[in-house]
C-alpha cells in the first residue's frame, strides 16, 4: 500500500495538525477581525491538547510496535509521546466539526462555495486521521478515541462558549483572575507519566495561551480601539479598505513582536526564577515534578536548543522552511524511538523467550518446519546464537524473509547458554544457572536498547512557570497589544468600515422637518414601557462607555440627544430567530436611516457610539 506519493502527502498533511501550525495561524485570525472564530479555535485546541495529553500521561499506552510498522514523521518530538489517544485526530475533528457547523449556519457564501468549503474541511480531517494510521503513529483505537474526544470538545464549545465569553467580558477583573486560577489548577493536576514525555509541555503552552488571550481580550475591549458590538474585542479590519500591502506588513509586524517577546522573556526568566524557586524549596513550598531538576541542584541554565515543541525560536525557522521545501526530509524510522517503545521491544523479546521454552517442552506444536539463522547474520548482540524463528518456514517468500527481518530487528529472546533439552527442573536453587543467565541477558538487552535511544535533555523546574508566562504573553500580545500597535503606527485604513460598510447618507428634501425620532418613521411606534429616571441615568452612562443597548423609543431619543449630529454610531440588528440574518453598518446621529431601523426593530437592535476622537476625525 505504501508509495512515495502517499508517504509525502501524509507526512505533509500531518503538519497541518501540529501545535506549531495552529499557533502560527491563530494570531492572524484575530488580526483580521475574526475574533469569535479565533477564540473558539484556541479554546478547542487547548482543550484537545490538554485532555488528550492528560489521558496519554495517565494511561502511558505506547504507540504501535515498530517493527513491523515503519513510522513516517517530519516531527522529532511526536514519536516521544504516548500513543493513546491521538491528539492530531482530536484537533482535526474539533476544528472541522466547528467549521462545518458555522458554515451551515451562515449564508455569507453561495451554496456552491459553502459546499466546497465543507468538502475541504472533511478532506482535512480524513487526511489527518488516515495519515496517523498510514504513518504508523497510531492504531485504530487511538484515532477513534481521539476523534470522539474532539467531537465532545466541539459540542462543549457550541453549548457553553457564549456563557463563558459573557462571563469574561461583562465581569470585573476578579472574574478574570478566577478563570486564570482554574487554568493553573488544571496544569497542576496534570498526571505525571511513567517516562519522560513532552505532553505536559504542550499542555502548559496552550494553557498559557488561553490565559493570555483572556487577559488580552478583556484589556483590548476596554481600550477604545476595539469593536465591541458584534463581538467584544474585535480588531477593525477590512481588506478592501486597508489594502493587501498594509495587511501583509501588519501581519509580519505582529509576528516579529511575538518573537521579540519570546526571545527576551525566556533568558530573563531563566535568570530571575531559579533564586526564587530555591527560596520556595527551602520553605518546602515548591511543587516538584518527575523528570524536572530542582533549582537547588543547579546554579545556572545553559542555552538550550529544541526545548520548545510548539513555537520554535526564530533561529530555527530557516531550517524548518528548508525541511518543508524538500520532501525527502521526512523521516522513516523502524525500531524503538522512546522509552515506552523500548519497553515494548523488551516485552516482545521476553514473550519470544517463553515461546522458545514452551516449544522445547512440547507445549507448542512441533510439526512446523523450522528455519535456522546463522549467528553471523544477527543484527544485535541480543540475537547472537538465536533460536530458530518460530513458524517462519511455513510462510512463502517474500513474507517469510520479511518475518526473518523483523525477528532479527526485534530480537528473538534467546537464552544464552541454554540448550533447550532440560526435561525436569533441578533439585535445588543452587543449580538454577539458567535463571541467572536469563537475568544477565535481560539486563544486557535493556542496556543495549536504551543506549540506542536519544538521551533526553535535562529539564529544569523553572521551565514550567517560564513556559506559562511566555505563552501567556504571546496570547496577550496577539490579542491585546498588537492591534493597538497597528493603530499607533498607522497600519489601518482611514476608517475600517467593518462588515457591510457605511449606510448611505439620507438626502433631505426641501422640507425642514425637525430631526426627531418621532418624525423619522411613518409606521406606528412599537409598544414600549415608560422609562424611569434611573434608566435615563444608566443610559447616559452606558452611552459614554460605548456599550449602550437601547430597545425603546424613549431610550433612543435620550441616546441620540447625548451627542452632536455628526457623531459616528454603529447600528446592528440581530433577529433572534435568524442568527445568520445579522447585519451592521456605521452612520451618524443625524442620519434618519439608523434611527428608523432602530425604531422598526427595537427588540433586536443595538446602537453603539464611536466616541474615539481619532476615529471621529477620519470619519
mmCIF file of C-alpha atoms in Angstrom, residues 179-467:
data_model
loop_
_atom_site.group_PDB
_atom_site.id
_atom_site.type_symbol
_atom_site.label_atom_id
_atom_site.label_comp_id
_atom_site.label_asym_id
_atom_site.label_seq_id
_atom_site.Cartn_x
_atom_site.Cartn_y
_atom_site.Cartn_z
ATOM 1 C CA UNK A 179 -10.608 31.939 35.227
ATOM 2 C CA UNK A 180 -6.807 32.157 35.357
ATOM 3 C CA UNK A 181 -6.613 30.279 38.656
ATOM 4 C CA UNK A 182 -8.796 27.495 37.250
ATOM 5 C CA UNK A 183 -6.321 27.032 34.398
ATOM 6 C CA UNK A 184 -3.381 26.976 36.829
ATOM 7 C CA UNK A 185 -5.120 24.253 38.849
ATOM 8 C CA UNK A 186 -5.606 22.178 35.690
ATOM 9 C CA UNK A 187 -1.887 22.494 34.957
ATOM 10 C CA UNK A 188 -1.031 21.383 38.474
ATOM 11 C CA UNK A 189 -3.216 18.251 38.417
ATOM 12 C CA UNK A 190 -1.848 17.042 35.077
ATOM 13 C CA UNK A 191 -0.716 13.418 35.628
ATOM 14 C CA UNK A 192 2.964 12.556 35.824
ATOM 15 C CA UNK A 193 3.898 9.946 33.188
ATOM 16 C CA UNK A 194 5.939 6.806 33.716
ATOM 17 C CA UNK A 195 8.529 8.060 31.204
ATOM 18 C CA UNK A 196 9.812 11.462 30.164
ATOM 19 C CA UNK A 197 7.038 12.606 27.795
ATOM 20 C CA UNK A 198 6.586 16.065 26.177
ATOM 21 C CA UNK A 199 2.774 16.030 26.504
ATOM 22 C CA UNK A 200 2.911 18.115 29.678
ATOM 23 C CA UNK A 201 4.967 20.820 27.962
ATOM 24 C CA UNK A 202 2.383 21.160 25.202
ATOM 25 C CA UNK A 203 -0.446 21.357 27.733
ATOM 26 C CA UNK A 204 1.364 24.092 29.658
ATOM 27 C CA UNK A 205 1.969 26.084 26.467
ATOM 28 C CA UNK A 206 -1.660 26.063 25.353
ATOM 29 C CA UNK A 207 -2.887 26.747 28.888
ATOM 30 C CA UNK A 208 -0.704 29.836 28.895
ATOM 31 C CA UNK A 209 -2.180 30.935 25.563
ATOM 32 C CA UNK A 210 -5.721 30.694 26.975
ATOM 33 C CA UNK A 211 -4.716 32.822 29.962
ATOM 34 C CA UNK A 212 -3.098 35.350 27.638
ATOM 35 C CA UNK A 213 -5.985 35.747 25.211
ATOM 36 C CA UNK A 214 -8.476 36.141 28.068
ATOM 37 C CA UNK A 215 -6.434 38.916 29.659
ATOM 38 C CA UNK A 216 -5.571 40.478 26.307
ATOM 39 C CA UNK A 217 -9.151 40.419 25.003
ATOM 40 C CA UNK A 218 -10.512 41.910 28.230
ATOM 41 C CA UNK A 219 -7.883 44.665 28.112
ATOM 42 C CA UNK A 220 -8.382 45.387 24.404
ATOM 43 C CA UNK A 221 -12.167 45.574 24.815
ATOM 44 C CA UNK A 222 -11.657 48.344 27.402
ATOM 45 C CA UNK A 223 -9.098 50.260 25.346
ATOM 46 C CA UNK A 224 -11.446 52.102 22.985
ATOM 47 C CA UNK A 225 -9.727 50.686 19.900
ATOM 48 C CA UNK A 226 -11.856 47.549 19.623
ATOM 49 C CA UNK A 227 -15.249 46.899 18.065
ATOM 50 C CA UNK A 228 -17.416 45.549 20.877
ATOM 51 C CA UNK A 229 -20.944 45.442 19.489
ATOM 52 C CA UNK A 230 -20.785 42.378 17.230
ATOM 53 C CA UNK A 231 -18.246 40.524 19.360
ATOM 54 C CA UNK A 232 -16.150 42.022 22.176
ATOM 55 C CA UNK A 233 -12.518 42.945 21.428
ATOM 56 C CA UNK A 234 -12.848 42.584 17.642
ATOM 57 C CA UNK A 235 -9.996 44.139 15.657
ATOM 58 C CA UNK A 236 -11.186 46.629 12.986
ATOM 59 C CA UNK A 237 -10.116 45.192 9.645
ATOM 60 C CA UNK A 238 -11.388 45.284 6.084
ATOM 61 C CA UNK A 239 -9.007 44.101 3.376
ATOM 62 C CA UNK A 240 -10.640 46.228 0.689
ATOM 63 C CA UNK A 241 -10.089 49.325 2.815
ATOM 64 C CA UNK A 242 -6.635 48.652 4.218
ATOM 65 C CA UNK A 243 -5.104 47.044 1.117
ATOM 66 C CA UNK A 244 -3.016 43.892 0.763
ATOM 67 C CA UNK A 245 0.433 45.537 1.321
ATOM 68 C CA UNK A 246 -0.606 47.007 4.669
ATOM 69 C CA UNK A 247 -2.248 43.733 5.676
ATOM 70 C CA UNK A 248 0.977 41.823 4.991
ATOM 71 C CA UNK A 249 3.109 44.396 6.818
ATOM 72 C CA UNK A 250 0.935 44.372 9.936
ATOM 73 C CA UNK A 251 0.951 40.560 9.988
ATOM 74 C CA UNK A 252 4.750 40.497 9.757
ATOM 75 C CA UNK A 253 4.978 43.187 12.446
ATOM 76 C CA UNK A 254 2.730 41.183 14.749
ATOM 77 C CA UNK A 255 4.827 38.038 14.268
ATOM 78 C CA UNK A 256 8.058 39.966 14.889
ATOM 79 C CA UNK A 257 6.653 41.414 18.126
ATOM 80 C CA UNK A 258 5.770 37.918 19.352
ATOM 81 C CA UNK A 259 9.225 36.510 18.559
ATOM 82 C CA UNK A 260 10.934 39.506 20.187
ATOM 83 C CA UNK A 261 8.881 38.931 23.332
ATOM 84 C CA UNK A 262 9.800 35.249 23.365
ATOM 85 C CA UNK A 263 13.500 35.895 22.734
ATOM 86 C CA UNK A 264 13.787 38.477 25.527
ATOM 87 C CA UNK A 265 11.462 36.974 28.127
ATOM 88 C CA UNK A 266 12.939 33.475 28.162
ATOM 89 C CA UNK A 267 16.550 34.288 29.180
ATOM 90 C CA UNK A 268 15.280 36.927 31.601
ATOM 91 C CA UNK A 269 13.010 34.469 33.378
ATOM 92 C CA UNK A 270 15.767 31.840 33.457
ATOM 93 C CA UNK A 271 17.835 34.311 35.483
ATOM 94 C CA UNK A 272 15.081 35.588 37.765
ATOM 95 C CA UNK A 273 13.154 32.426 38.621
ATOM 96 C CA UNK A 274 15.853 29.969 39.893
ATOM 97 C CA UNK A 275 16.710 32.027 43.031
ATOM 98 C CA UNK A 276 13.005 32.372 43.775
ATOM 99 C CA UNK A 277 12.473 28.647 43.342
ATOM 100 C CA UNK A 278 15.359 27.915 45.721
ATOM 101 C CA UNK A 279 13.696 30.045 48.385
ATOM 102 C CA UNK A 280 10.437 28.198 47.885
ATOM 103 C CA UNK A 281 12.279 24.886 48.056
ATOM 104 C CA UNK A 282 13.857 25.806 51.391
ATOM 105 C CA UNK A 283 10.410 26.593 52.726
ATOM 106 C CA UNK A 284 9.065 23.339 51.261
ATOM 107 C CA UNK A 285 6.661 25.344 49.133
ATOM 108 C CA UNK A 286 7.922 24.091 45.791
ATOM 109 C CA UNK A 287 5.872 21.805 43.576
ATOM 110 C CA UNK A 288 8.313 19.148 42.335
ATOM 111 C CA UNK A 289 7.536 17.177 39.204
ATOM 112 C CA UNK A 290 9.103 13.996 37.870
ATOM 113 C CA UNK A 291 11.894 14.401 35.295
ATOM 114 C CA UNK A 292 12.411 18.075 36.240
ATOM 115 C CA UNK A 293 15.582 19.103 38.086
ATOM 116 C CA UNK A 294 15.009 21.124 41.262
ATOM 117 C CA UNK A 295 16.550 24.600 41.435
ATOM 118 C CA UNK A 296 18.786 23.588 44.342
ATOM 119 C CA UNK A 297 20.512 21.052 42.066
ATOM 120 C CA UNK A 298 21.868 23.558 39.529
ATOM 121 C CA UNK A 299 23.440 27.003 39.544
ATOM 122 C CA UNK A 300 22.589 28.209 36.049
ATOM 123 C CA UNK A 301 20.655 27.136 32.967
ATOM 124 C CA UNK A 302 22.675 26.791 29.752
ATOM 125 C CA UNK A 303 21.409 27.821 26.346
ATOM 126 C CA UNK A 304 19.129 25.048 25.156
ATOM 127 C CA UNK A 305 18.074 24.029 21.682
ATOM 128 C CA UNK A 306 14.981 22.064 20.710
ATOM 129 C CA UNK A 307 13.364 22.805 24.073
ATOM 130 C CA UNK A 308 10.069 24.032 22.621
ATOM 131 C CA UNK A 309 7.795 21.792 20.564
ATOM 132 C CA UNK A 310 5.116 24.459 19.979
ATOM 133 C CA UNK A 311 6.803 27.649 18.744
ATOM 134 C CA UNK A 312 10.491 27.190 17.866
ATOM 135 C CA UNK A 313 12.959 30.060 18.237
ATOM 136 C CA UNK A 314 13.383 32.378 15.271
ATOM 137 C CA UNK A 315 16.866 30.977 14.588
ATOM 138 C CA UNK A 316 15.344 27.583 13.693
ATOM 139 C CA UNK A 317 12.757 28.915 11.232
ATOM 140 C CA UNK A 318 15.068 28.814 8.165
ATOM 141 C CA UNK A 319 15.870 25.152 8.798
ATOM 142 C CA UNK A 320 12.169 24.332 9.264
ATOM 143 C CA UNK A 321 11.294 26.004 5.964
ATOM 144 C CA UNK A 322 14.161 24.160 4.283
ATOM 145 C CA UNK A 323 12.830 20.844 5.566
ATOM 146 C CA UNK A 324 9.356 21.622 4.247
ATOM 147 C CA UNK A 325 10.781 22.501 0.840
ATOM 148 C CA UNK A 326 12.432 19.088 0.462
ATOM 149 C CA UNK A 327 10.006 16.137 0.549
ATOM 150 C CA UNK A 328 12.766 13.675 1.348
ATOM 151 C CA UNK A 329 13.427 15.470 4.622
ATOM 152 C CA UNK A 330 10.687 13.342 6.139
ATOM 153 C CA UNK A 331 11.931 10.617 8.467
ATOM 154 C CA UNK A 332 11.063 6.947 8.022
ATOM 155 C CA UNK A 333 12.163 5.089 11.130
ATOM 156 C CA UNK A 334 11.934 1.480 12.246
ATOM 157 C CA UNK A 335 12.676 0.472 15.802
ATOM 158 C CA UNK A 336 12.264 1.951 19.293
ATOM 159 C CA UNK A 337 12.298 5.752 19.495
ATOM 160 C CA UNK A 338 11.127 6.355 23.057
ATOM 161 C CA UNK A 339 11.322 4.674 26.438
ATOM 162 C CA UNK A 340 7.842 3.216 26.028
ATOM 163 C CA UNK A 341 8.900 1.746 22.660
ATOM 164 C CA UNK A 342 11.937 0.198 24.311
ATOM 165 C CA UNK A 343 9.838 -1.461 26.998
ATOM 166 C CA UNK A 344 7.522 -2.815 24.310
ATOM 167 C CA UNK A 345 10.508 -4.316 22.500
ATOM 168 C CA UNK A 346 11.769 -5.922 25.706
ATOM 169 C CA UNK A 347 8.304 -7.339 26.384
ATOM 170 C CA UNK A 348 8.261 -8.809 22.885
ATOM 171 C CA UNK A 349 11.642 -10.470 23.432
ATOM 172 C CA UNK A 350 10.507 -11.909 26.756
ATOM 173 C CA UNK A 351 7.443 -13.345 25.068
ATOM 174 C CA UNK A 352 9.659 -14.947 22.410
ATOM 175 C CA UNK A 353 11.740 -16.491 25.194
ATOM 176 C CA UNK A 354 8.653 -18.046 26.722
ATOM 177 C CA UNK A 355 7.554 -19.359 23.326
ATOM 178 C CA UNK A 356 11.014 -20.809 22.777
ATOM 179 C CA UNK A 357 10.997 -22.557 26.167
ATOM 180 C CA UNK A 358 7.423 -23.790 25.724
ATOM 181 C CA UNK A 359 8.240 -25.202 22.308
ATOM 182 C CA UNK A 360 11.107 -27.210 23.784
ATOM 183 C CA UNK A 361 8.719 -28.565 26.456
ATOM 184 C CA UNK A 362 6.248 -29.700 23.818
ATOM 185 C CA UNK A 363 3.562 -27.130 24.603
ATOM 186 C CA UNK A 364 3.791 -25.670 21.092
ATOM 187 C CA UNK A 365 3.192 -27.794 18.004
ATOM 188 C CA UNK A 366 6.447 -29.174 16.663
ATOM 189 C CA UNK A 367 5.169 -30.195 13.245
ATOM 190 C CA UNK A 368 6.137 -26.866 11.724
ATOM 191 C CA UNK A 369 9.164 -26.510 9.535
ATOM 192 C CA UNK A 370 11.873 -24.567 11.324
ATOM 193 C CA UNK A 371 14.475 -22.404 9.663
ATOM 194 C CA UNK A 372 17.824 -21.512 11.115
ATOM 195 C CA UNK A 373 19.593 -18.168 11.062
ATOM 196 C CA UNK A 374 23.377 -18.261 11.302
ATOM 197 C CA UNK A 375 24.673 -16.221 14.227
ATOM 198 C CA UNK A 376 26.783 -14.116 11.888
ATOM 199 C CA UNK A 377 23.607 -12.663 10.357
ATOM 200 C CA UNK A 378 22.195 -11.353 13.612
ATOM 201 C CA UNK A 379 21.978 -7.602 13.757
ATOM 202 C CA UNK A 380 22.333 -7.174 17.536
ATOM 203 C CA UNK A 381 24.258 -8.977 20.284
ATOM 204 C CA UNK A 382 20.931 -9.924 21.803
ATOM 205 C CA UNK A 383 20.094 -12.235 18.918
ATOM 206 C CA UNK A 384 23.525 -13.809 18.629
ATOM 207 C CA UNK A 385 23.161 -17.617 18.818
ATOM 208 C CA UNK A 386 19.422 -17.112 18.440
ATOM 209 C CA UNK A 387 16.865 -19.922 18.403
ATOM 210 C CA UNK A 388 15.231 -20.829 15.066
ATOM 211 C CA UNK A 389 12.431 -18.453 14.130
ATOM 212 C CA UNK A 390 9.018 -19.705 15.144
ATOM 213 C CA UNK A 391 6.869 -20.672 12.185
ATOM 214 C CA UNK A 392 8.905 -18.739 9.654
ATOM 215 C CA UNK A 393 9.308 -21.755 7.369
ATOM 216 C CA UNK A 394 5.585 -22.122 6.719
ATOM 217 C CA UNK A 395 5.366 -18.666 5.151
ATOM 218 C CA UNK A 396 6.012 -18.154 1.445
ATOM 219 C CA UNK A 397 8.521 -15.666 0.253
ATOM 220 C CA UNK A 398 8.804 -12.678 0.342
ATOM 221 C CA UNK A 399 6.694 -12.676 3.529
ATOM 222 C CA UNK A 400 8.995 -15.220 5.142
ATOM 223 C CA UNK A 401 12.006 -13.027 4.514
ATOM 224 C CA UNK A 402 10.161 -10.038 5.995
ATOM 225 C CA UNK A 403 9.332 -12.024 9.128
ATOM 226 C CA UNK A 404 13.008 -13.024 9.350
ATOM 227 C CA UNK A 405 13.990 -9.366 9.076
ATOM 228 C CA UNK A 406 11.554 -8.215 11.757
ATOM 229 C CA UNK A 407 12.611 -11.006 14.086
ATOM 230 C CA UNK A 408 16.243 -10.027 13.654
ATOM 231 C CA UNK A 409 15.474 -6.362 14.293
ATOM 232 C CA UNK A 410 13.365 -7.067 17.372
ATOM 233 C CA UNK A 411 15.475 -9.960 18.694
ATOM 234 C CA UNK A 412 14.234 -13.465 19.365
ATOM 235 C CA UNK A 413 14.943 -13.529 23.057
ATOM 236 C CA UNK A 414 17.449 -16.406 23.061
ATOM 237 C CA UNK A 415 18.614 -17.575 26.483
ATOM 238 C CA UNK A 416 22.371 -17.567 26.316
ATOM 239 C CA UNK A 417 23.906 -20.861 27.460
ATOM 240 C CA UNK A 418 20.626 -22.792 27.442
ATOM 241 C CA UNK A 419 20.465 -25.817 25.085
ATOM 242 C CA UNK A 420 16.696 -26.323 25.246
ATOM 243 C CA UNK A 421 16.974 -30.044 26.353
ATOM 244 C CA UNK A 422 16.156 -29.780 30.071
ATOM 245 C CA UNK A 423 13.220 -32.111 30.810
ATOM 246 C CA UNK A 424 12.948 -31.767 34.626
ATOM 247 C CA UNK A 425 13.748 -28.846 36.921
ATOM 248 C CA UNK A 426 16.869 -29.021 39.102
ATOM 249 C CA UNK A 427 16.621 -30.325 42.633
ATOM 250 C CA UNK A 428 17.668 -27.116 44.394
ATOM 251 C CA UNK A 429 18.018 -23.373 43.760
ATOM 252 C CA UNK A 430 21.787 -23.526 43.580
ATOM 253 C CA UNK A 431 21.522 -25.278 40.224
ATOM 254 C CA UNK A 432 19.470 -22.514 38.588
ATOM 255 C CA UNK A 433 22.330 -21.227 36.481
ATOM 256 C CA UNK A 434 19.928 -20.757 33.593
ATOM 257 C CA UNK A 435 17.863 -18.273 35.617
ATOM 258 C CA UNK A 436 20.941 -16.212 36.464
ATOM 259 C CA UNK A 437 21.990 -16.301 32.836
ATOM 260 C CA UNK A 438 18.498 -15.157 31.855
ATOM 261 C CA UNK A 439 18.609 -12.157 34.182
ATOM 262 C CA UNK A 440 22.025 -11.187 32.910
ATOM 263 C CA UNK A 441 20.829 -11.476 29.325
ATOM 264 C CA UNK A 442 17.779 -9.303 30.074
ATOM 265 C CA UNK A 443 19.932 -6.607 31.640
ATOM 266 C CA UNK A 444 22.269 -6.601 28.656
ATOM 267 C CA UNK A 445 19.374 -6.339 26.242
ATOM 268 C CA UNK A 446 17.801 -3.486 28.205
ATOM 269 C CA UNK A 447 21.089 -1.603 28.287
ATOM 270 C CA UNK A 448 21.606 -2.230 24.582
ATOM 271 C CA UNK A 449 18.186 -0.887 23.574
ATOM 272 C CA UNK A 450 18.225 2.191 25.799
ATOM 273 C CA UNK A 451 21.701 3.151 24.610
ATOM 274 C CA UNK A 452 20.289 3.459 21.090
ATOM 275 C CA UNK A 453 17.635 5.949 22.187
ATOM 276 C CA UNK A 454 18.263 9.667 22.058
ATOM 277 C CA UNK A 455 19.122 10.698 25.580
ATOM 278 C CA UNK A 456 16.510 13.160 26.918
ATOM 279 C CA UNK A 457 17.838 16.584 27.763
ATOM 280 C CA UNK A 458 17.993 17.882 31.301
ATOM 281 C CA UNK A 459 14.761 19.643 32.232
ATOM 282 C CA UNK A 460 14.635 22.358 34.878
ATOM 283 C CA UNK A 461 11.798 23.093 37.286
ATOM 284 C CA UNK A 462 11.579 26.755 36.253
ATOM 285 C CA UNK A 463 10.691 25.741 32.693
ATOM 286 C CA UNK A 464 7.049 25.139 33.646
ATOM 287 C CA UNK A 465 6.466 28.645 35.014
ATOM 288 C CA UNK A 466 8.633 30.137 32.262
ATOM 289 C CA UNK A 467 6.530 28.470 29.586
#
